[in-house]
C-alpha cells in the first residue's frame, strides 16, 4: 500500500496560516509563563478571593519581586489592594514561583463583552447618531447590498428599501 501524496496547495496554505499566526518566541514564552502563573494564583487563592474576581483575574506581568494582576472591575481591584498584604503572605509562603515577591500591582482591564456593551449603550446618544448618519457606505458595502437586493430578496418593499439605502 502506497501512501497518498498530500495536497501540496493545502499544505502550503496550512503552513502559511500557521506561520502567520505564530507568536514571536519571546512573546509565546511570556504568555506561557503568565498562563502558568495565573493558574497557580487561582489555585493558591481559591479560598481567599471571591469566585467572580478569581474568574476574571489574570497575571499580565511577573518579575521575581513584582506581580501584576489584571481584573475586570474597579471593585475587584480595590478588593485585592485592600487585602494586598494577606495575599502577598499566602503567595510567598506557599509557592516557589512567588517566594521573592514584594509587591502585587492590580490593573483594571475591560473584557471585549464589556466594550461591546458600552458601545451599544453609547449608540443611543443623540450626537453619536449624527456621526453615524454622516458616514458614507463603502463601494464594497453598496455592491453587497445591491447584490442582496437583486438576487437574494424576494420581498419588494425590502428590495426598494435596500436600493434606497445604497443610493442615499
PDB file of N, CA and C in Angstrom, residues 17-88:
ATOM      1  N   UNK A  17      -0.725  29.755   7.063  1.00  0.00           N
ATOM      2  CA  UNK A  17      -1.629  30.147   8.144  1.00  0.00           C
ATOM      3  C   UNK A  17      -0.951  29.943   9.495  1.00  0.00           C
ATOM      4  N   UNK A  18      -0.254  28.819   9.623  1.00  0.00           N
ATOM      5  CA  UNK A  18       0.445  28.538  10.875  1.00  0.00           C
ATOM      6  C   UNK A  18       1.551  29.560  11.115  1.00  0.00           C
ATOM      7  N   UNK A  19       2.334  29.827  10.091  1.00  0.00           N
ATOM      8  CA  UNK A  19       3.441  30.775  10.223  1.00  0.00           C
ATOM      9  C   UNK A  19       2.928  32.174  10.519  1.00  0.00           C
ATOM     10  N   UNK A  20       1.831  32.543   9.896  1.00  0.00           N
ATOM     11  CA  UNK A  20       1.275  33.878  10.100  1.00  0.00           C
ATOM     12  C   UNK A  20       0.688  34.067  11.477  1.00  0.00           C
ATOM     13  N   UNK A  21       0.212  32.988  12.074  1.00  0.00           N
ATOM     14  CA  UNK A  21      -0.430  33.120  13.369  1.00  0.00           C
ATOM     15  C   UNK A  21       0.512  32.805  14.527  1.00  0.00           C
ATOM     16  N   UNK A  22       1.722  32.386  14.223  1.00  0.00           N
ATOM     17  CA  UNK A  22       2.661  32.048  15.287  1.00  0.00           C
ATOM     18  C   UNK A  22       3.166  33.313  15.969  1.00  0.00           C
ATOM     19  N   UNK A  23       3.195  33.285  17.287  1.00  0.00           N
ATOM     20  CA  UNK A  23       3.706  34.424  18.052  1.00  0.00           C
ATOM     21  C   UNK A  23       5.229  34.405  18.051  1.00  0.00           C
ATOM     22  N   UNK A  24       5.860  35.578  18.146  1.00  0.00           N
ATOM     23  CA  UNK A  24       7.319  35.585  18.330  1.00  0.00           C
ATOM     24  C   UNK A  24       7.668  34.781  19.586  1.00  0.00           C
ATOM     25  N   UNK A  25       8.814  34.132  19.581  1.00  0.00           N
ATOM     26  CA  UNK A  25       9.180  33.208  20.649  1.00  0.00           C
ATOM     27  C   UNK A  25       9.150  33.851  22.037  1.00  0.00           C
ATOM     28  N   UNK A  26       9.674  35.080  22.164  1.00  0.00           N
ATOM     29  CA  UNK A  26       9.692  35.712  23.496  1.00  0.00           C
ATOM     30  C   UNK A  26       8.276  35.988  23.989  1.00  0.00           C
ATOM     31  N   UNK A  27       7.394  36.404  23.076  1.00  0.00           N
ATOM     32  CA  UNK A  27       6.004  36.653  23.455  1.00  0.00           C
ATOM     33  C   UNK A  27       5.307  35.350  23.832  1.00  0.00           C
ATOM     34  N   UNK A  28       5.559  34.304  23.061  1.00  0.00           N
ATOM     35  CA  UNK A  28       4.966  32.993  23.360  1.00  0.00           C
ATOM     36  C   UNK A  28       5.445  32.485  24.718  1.00  0.00           C
ATOM     37  N   UNK A  29       6.742  32.678  25.010  1.00  0.00           N
ATOM     38  CA  UNK A  29       7.286  32.250  26.308  1.00  0.00           C
ATOM     39  C   UNK A  29       6.653  33.036  27.453  1.00  0.00           C
ATOM     40  N   UNK A  30       6.526  34.367  27.273  1.00  0.00           N
ATOM     41  CA  UNK A  30       5.889  35.193  28.308  1.00  0.00           C
ATOM     42  C   UNK A  30       4.443  34.780  28.524  1.00  0.00           C
ATOM     43  N   UNK A  31       3.742  34.527  27.433  1.00  0.00           N
ATOM     44  CA  UNK A  31       2.342  34.127  27.528  1.00  0.00           C
ATOM     45  C   UNK A  31       2.208  32.811  28.296  1.00  0.00           C
ATOM     46  N   UNK A  32       3.074  31.861  27.976  1.00  0.00           N
ATOM     47  CA  UNK A  32       3.060  30.569  28.675  1.00  0.00           C
ATOM     48  C   UNK A  32       3.334  30.772  30.172  1.00  0.00           C
ATOM     49  N   UNK A  33       4.327  31.616  30.478  1.00  0.00           N
ATOM     50  CA  UNK A  33       4.671  31.917  31.865  1.00  0.00           C
ATOM     51  C   UNK A  33       3.496  32.547  32.599  1.00  0.00           C
ATOM     52  N   UNK A  34       2.826  33.520  31.950  1.00  0.00           N
ATOM     53  CA  UNK A  34       1.699  34.212  32.576  1.00  0.00           C
ATOM     54  C   UNK A  34       0.509  33.276  32.787  1.00  0.00           C
ATOM     55  N   UNK A  35       0.282  32.382  31.835  1.00  0.00           N
ATOM     56  CA  UNK A  35      -0.824  31.425  31.987  1.00  0.00           C
ATOM     57  C   UNK A  35      -0.545  30.469  33.149  1.00  0.00           C
ATOM     58  N   UNK A  36       0.687  29.968  33.222  1.00  0.00           N
ATOM     59  CA  UNK A  36       1.055  29.078  34.332  1.00  0.00           C
ATOM     60  C   UNK A  36       0.942  29.808  35.669  1.00  0.00           C
ATOM     61  N   UNK A  37       1.425  31.055  35.710  1.00  0.00           N
ATOM     62  CA  UNK A  37       1.349  31.847  36.948  1.00  0.00           C
ATOM     63  C   UNK A  37      -0.108  32.128  37.321  1.00  0.00           C
ATOM     64  N   UNK A  38      -0.940  32.407  36.320  1.00  0.00           N
ATOM     65  CA  UNK A  38      -2.368  32.649  36.576  1.00  0.00           C
ATOM     66  C   UNK A  38      -3.006  31.415  37.193  1.00  0.00           C
ATOM     67  N   UNK A  39      -2.720  30.252  36.616  1.00  0.00           N
ATOM     68  CA  UNK A  39      -3.289  29.005  37.153  1.00  0.00           C
ATOM     69  C   UNK A  39      -2.832  28.765  38.585  1.00  0.00           C
ATOM     70  N   UNK A  40      -1.561  29.053  38.852  1.00  0.00           N
ATOM     71  CA  UNK A  40      -1.044  28.867  40.203  1.00  0.00           C
ATOM     72  C   UNK A  40      -1.693  29.844  41.182  1.00  0.00           C
ATOM     73  N   UNK A  41      -1.847  31.089  40.772  1.00  0.00           N
ATOM     74  CA  UNK A  41      -2.507  32.108  41.614  1.00  0.00           C
ATOM     75  C   UNK A  41      -3.922  31.656  41.957  1.00  0.00           C
ATOM     76  N   UNK A  42      -4.632  31.185  40.948  1.00  0.00           N
ATOM     77  CA  UNK A  42      -6.023  30.767  41.158  1.00  0.00           C
ATOM     78  C   UNK A  42      -6.117  29.580  42.115  1.00  0.00           C
ATOM     79  N   UNK A  43      -5.140  28.678  42.042  1.00  0.00           N
ATOM     80  CA  UNK A  43      -5.122  27.542  42.974  1.00  0.00           C
ATOM     81  C   UNK A  43      -4.811  28.004  44.398  1.00  0.00           C
ATOM     82  N   UNK A  44      -3.826  28.891  44.528  1.00  0.00           N
ATOM     83  CA  UNK A  44      -3.403  29.348  45.855  1.00  0.00           C
ATOM     84  C   UNK A  44      -4.446  30.239  46.534  1.00  0.00           C
ATOM     85  N   UNK A  45      -5.157  31.038  45.749  1.00  0.00           N
ATOM     86  CA  UNK A  45      -6.097  31.997  46.334  1.00  0.00           C
ATOM     87  C   UNK A  45      -7.557  31.573  46.206  1.00  0.00           C
ATOM     88  N   UNK A  46      -7.785  30.307  45.853  1.00  0.00           N
ATOM     89  CA  UNK A  46      -9.152  29.833  45.631  1.00  0.00           C
ATOM     90  C   UNK A  46     -10.032  30.008  46.879  1.00  0.00           C
ATOM     91  N   UNK A  47      -9.457  29.881  48.057  1.00  0.00           N
ATOM     92  CA  UNK A  47     -10.248  30.017  49.281  1.00  0.00           C
ATOM     93  C   UNK A  47     -10.302  31.464  49.780  1.00  0.00           C
ATOM     94  N   UNK A  48      -9.523  32.358  49.180  1.00  0.00           N
ATOM     95  CA  UNK A  48      -9.433  33.744  49.645  1.00  0.00           C
ATOM     96  C   UNK A  48     -10.217  34.721  48.781  1.00  0.00           C
ATOM     97  N   UNK A  49     -10.084  34.560  47.481  1.00  0.00           N
ATOM     98  CA  UNK A  49     -10.726  35.503  46.557  1.00  0.00           C
ATOM     99  C   UNK A  49     -12.128  35.024  46.195  1.00  0.00           C
ATOM    100  N   UNK A  50     -13.088  35.952  46.133  1.00  0.00           N
ATOM    101  CA  UNK A  50     -14.425  35.566  45.665  1.00  0.00           C
ATOM    102  C   UNK A  50     -14.345  35.012  44.240  1.00  0.00           C
ATOM    103  N   UNK A  51     -15.229  34.104  43.911  1.00  0.00           N
ATOM    104  CA  UNK A  51     -15.200  33.414  42.620  1.00  0.00           C
ATOM    105  C   UNK A  51     -15.286  34.385  41.436  1.00  0.00           C
ATOM    106  N   UNK A  52     -16.128  35.427  41.552  1.00  0.00           N
ATOM    107  CA  UNK A  52     -16.274  36.357  40.420  1.00  0.00           C
ATOM    108  C   UNK A  52     -14.983  37.131  40.145  1.00  0.00           C
ATOM    109  N   UNK A  53     -14.170  37.349  41.180  1.00  0.00           N
ATOM    110  CA  UNK A  53     -12.871  38.003  40.977  1.00  0.00           C
ATOM    111  C   UNK A  53     -11.879  36.987  40.426  1.00  0.00           C
ATOM    112  N   UNK A  54     -11.883  35.802  40.992  1.00  0.00           N
ATOM    113  CA  UNK A  54     -10.969  34.743  40.564  1.00  0.00           C
ATOM    114  C   UNK A  54     -11.148  34.411  39.079  1.00  0.00           C
ATOM    115  N   UNK A  55     -12.391  34.411  38.610  1.00  0.00           N
ATOM    116  CA  UNK A  55     -12.676  34.071  37.209  1.00  0.00           C
ATOM    117  C   UNK A  55     -12.137  35.092  36.228  1.00  0.00           C
ATOM    118  N   UNK A  56     -12.001  36.354  36.645  1.00  0.00           N
ATOM    119  CA  UNK A  56     -11.545  37.399  35.718  1.00  0.00           C
ATOM    120  C   UNK A  56     -10.124  37.858  36.022  1.00  0.00           C
ATOM    121  N   UNK A  57      -9.448  37.177  36.913  1.00  0.00           N
ATOM    122  CA  UNK A  57      -8.102  37.567  37.326  1.00  0.00           C
ATOM    123  C   UNK A  57      -7.054  36.878  36.452  1.00  0.00           C
ATOM    124  N   UNK A  58      -6.121  37.684  35.908  1.00  0.00           N
ATOM    125  CA  UNK A  58      -5.060  37.147  35.053  1.00  0.00           C
ATOM    126  C   UNK A  58      -3.736  37.791  35.414  1.00  0.00           C
ATOM    127  N   UNK A  59      -2.670  37.012  35.356  1.00  0.00           N
ATOM    128  CA  UNK A  59      -1.326  37.561  35.522  1.00  0.00           C
ATOM    129  C   UNK A  59      -0.952  38.201  34.189  1.00  0.00           C
ATOM    130  N   UNK A  60      -0.599  39.500  34.222  1.00  0.00           N
ATOM    131  CA  UNK A  60      -0.208  40.201  32.996  1.00  0.00           C
ATOM    132  C   UNK A  60       1.217  40.734  33.078  1.00  0.00           C
ATOM    133  N   UNK A  61       1.856  40.495  34.206  1.00  0.00           N
ATOM    134  CA  UNK A  61       3.247  40.898  34.376  1.00  0.00           C
ATOM    135  C   UNK A  61       3.829  40.155  35.560  1.00  0.00           C
ATOM    136  N   UNK A  62       5.092  39.737  35.432  1.00  0.00           N
ATOM    137  CA  UNK A  62       5.701  38.973  36.515  1.00  0.00           C
ATOM    138  C   UNK A  62       7.211  39.125  36.488  1.00  0.00           C
ATOM    139  N   UNK A  63       7.740  39.549  37.618  1.00  0.00           N
ATOM    140  CA  UNK A  63       9.180  39.541  37.835  1.00  0.00           C
ATOM    141  C   UNK A  63       9.371  38.870  39.190  1.00  0.00           C
ATOM    142  N   UNK A  64      10.611  38.540  39.572  1.00  0.00           N
ATOM    143  CA  UNK A  64      10.772  37.870  40.869  1.00  0.00           C
ATOM    144  C   UNK A  64      10.163  38.651  42.040  1.00  0.00           C
ATOM    145  N   UNK A  65      10.167  39.995  41.957  1.00  0.00           N
ATOM    146  CA  UNK A  65       9.689  40.784  43.093  1.00  0.00           C
ATOM    147  C   UNK A  65       8.329  41.441  42.882  1.00  0.00           C
ATOM    148  N   UNK A  66       7.809  41.423  41.655  1.00  0.00           N
ATOM    149  CA  UNK A  66       6.539  42.104  41.396  1.00  0.00           C
ATOM    150  C   UNK A  66       5.606  41.256  40.546  1.00  0.00           C
ATOM    151  N   UNK A  67       4.348  41.228  40.966  1.00  0.00           N
ATOM    152  CA  UNK A  67       3.286  40.523  40.254  1.00  0.00           C
ATOM    153  C   UNK A  67       2.265  41.567  39.820  1.00  0.00           C
ATOM    154  N   UNK A  68       1.870  41.533  38.541  1.00  0.00           N
ATOM    155  CA  UNK A  68       0.836  42.442  38.058  1.00  0.00           C
ATOM    156  C   UNK A  68      -0.371  41.603  37.657  1.00  0.00           C
ATOM    157  N   UNK A  69      -1.495  41.873  38.314  1.00  0.00           N
ATOM    158  CA  UNK A  69      -2.735  41.157  38.047  1.00  0.00           C
ATOM    159  C   UNK A  69      -3.694  42.058  37.294  1.00  0.00           C
ATOM    160  N   UNK A  70      -4.433  41.470  36.373  1.00  0.00           N
ATOM    161  CA  UNK A  70      -5.484  42.181  35.650  1.00  0.00           C
ATOM    162  C   UNK A  70      -6.821  41.637  36.132  1.00  0.00           C
ATOM    163  N   UNK A  71      -7.736  42.538  36.465  1.00  0.00           N
ATOM    164  CA  UNK A  71      -9.094  42.159  36.854  1.00  0.00           C
ATOM    165  C   UNK A  71     -10.075  42.988  36.028  1.00  0.00           C
ATOM    166  N   UNK A  72     -11.351  42.622  36.054  1.00  0.00           N
ATOM    167  CA  UNK A  72     -12.307  43.250  35.148  1.00  0.00           C
ATOM    168  C   UNK A  72     -13.083  44.421  35.734  1.00  0.00           C
ATOM    169  N   UNK A  73     -12.898  44.699  37.027  1.00  0.00           N
ATOM    170  CA  UNK A  73     -13.657  45.817  37.597  1.00  0.00           C
ATOM    171  C   UNK A  73     -12.846  46.541  38.668  1.00  0.00           C
ATOM    172  N   UNK A  74     -13.217  47.783  38.901  1.00  0.00           N
ATOM    173  CA  UNK A  74     -12.559  48.586  39.931  1.00  0.00           C
ATOM    174  C   UNK A  74     -12.833  47.990  41.311  1.00  0.00           C
ATOM    175  N   UNK A  75     -14.006  47.415  41.495  1.00  0.00           N
ATOM    176  CA  UNK A  75     -14.344  46.783  42.780  1.00  0.00           C
ATOM    177  C   UNK A  75     -13.386  45.634  43.076  1.00  0.00           C
ATOM    178  N   UNK A  76     -13.127  44.806  42.067  1.00  0.00           N
ATOM    179  CA  UNK A  76     -12.201  43.676  42.225  1.00  0.00           C
ATOM    180  C   UNK A  76     -10.799  44.188  42.537  1.00  0.00           C
ATOM    181  N   UNK A  77     -10.378  45.228  41.816  1.00  0.00           N
ATOM    182  CA  UNK A  77      -9.039  45.795  42.037  1.00  0.00           C
ATOM    183  C   UNK A  77      -8.921  46.329  43.467  1.00  0.00           C
ATOM    184  N   UNK A  78      -9.929  47.054  43.923  1.00  0.00           N
ATOM    185  CA  UNK A  78      -9.902  47.601  45.282  1.00  0.00           C
ATOM    186  C   UNK A  78      -9.879  46.501  46.327  1.00  0.00           C
ATOM    187  N   UNK A  79     -10.608  45.428  46.074  1.00  0.00           N
ATOM    188  CA  UNK A  79     -10.626  44.287  46.997  1.00  0.00           C
ATOM    189  C   UNK A  79      -9.219  43.702  47.148  1.00  0.00           C
ATOM    190  N   UNK A  80      -8.551  43.477  46.024  1.00  0.00           N
ATOM    191  CA  UNK A  80      -7.192  42.903  46.066  1.00  0.00           C
ATOM    192  C   UNK A  80      -6.215  43.882  46.718  1.00  0.00           C
ATOM    193  N   UNK A  81      -6.337  45.173  46.395  1.00  0.00           N
ATOM    194  CA  UNK A  81      -5.451  46.179  47.007  1.00  0.00           C
ATOM    195  C   UNK A  81      -5.649  46.243  48.517  1.00  0.00           C
ATOM    196  N   UNK A  82      -6.889  46.153  48.963  1.00  0.00           N
ATOM    197  CA  UNK A  82      -7.202  46.223  50.388  1.00  0.00           C
ATOM    198  C   UNK A  82      -6.584  45.054  51.154  1.00  0.00           C
ATOM    199  N   UNK A  83      -6.623  43.859  50.548  1.00  0.00           N
ATOM    200  CA  UNK A  83      -6.088  42.659  51.205  1.00  0.00           C
ATOM    201  C   UNK A  83      -4.710  42.273  50.649  1.00  0.00           C
ATOM    202  N   UNK A  84      -4.031  43.239  50.073  1.00  0.00           N
ATOM    203  CA  UNK A  84      -2.719  43.060  49.446  1.00  0.00           C
ATOM    204  C   UNK A  84      -1.745  42.271  50.323  1.00  0.00           C
ATOM    205  N   UNK A  85      -1.559  42.705  51.556  1.00  0.00           N
ATOM    206  CA  UNK A  85      -0.550  42.061  52.420  1.00  0.00           C
ATOM    207  C   UNK A  85      -0.906  40.613  52.741  1.00  0.00           C
ATOM    208  N   UNK A  86      -2.188  40.330  52.917  1.00  0.00           N
ATOM    209  CA  UNK A  86      -2.607  38.945  53.186  1.00  0.00           C
ATOM    210  C   UNK A  86      -2.322  38.046  51.985  1.00  0.00           C
ATOM    211  N   UNK A  87      -2.671  38.532  50.788  1.00  0.00           N
ATOM    212  CA  UNK A  87      -2.443  37.749  49.581  1.00  0.00           C
ATOM    213  C   UNK A  87      -0.949  37.569  49.317  1.00  0.00           C
ATOM    214  N   UNK A  88      -0.184  38.610  49.566  1.00  0.00           N
ATOM    215  CA  UNK A  88       1.262  38.553  49.383  1.00  0.00           C
ATOM    216  C   UNK A  88       1.875  37.501  50.309  1.00  0.00           C
TER     217      UNK A  88
END
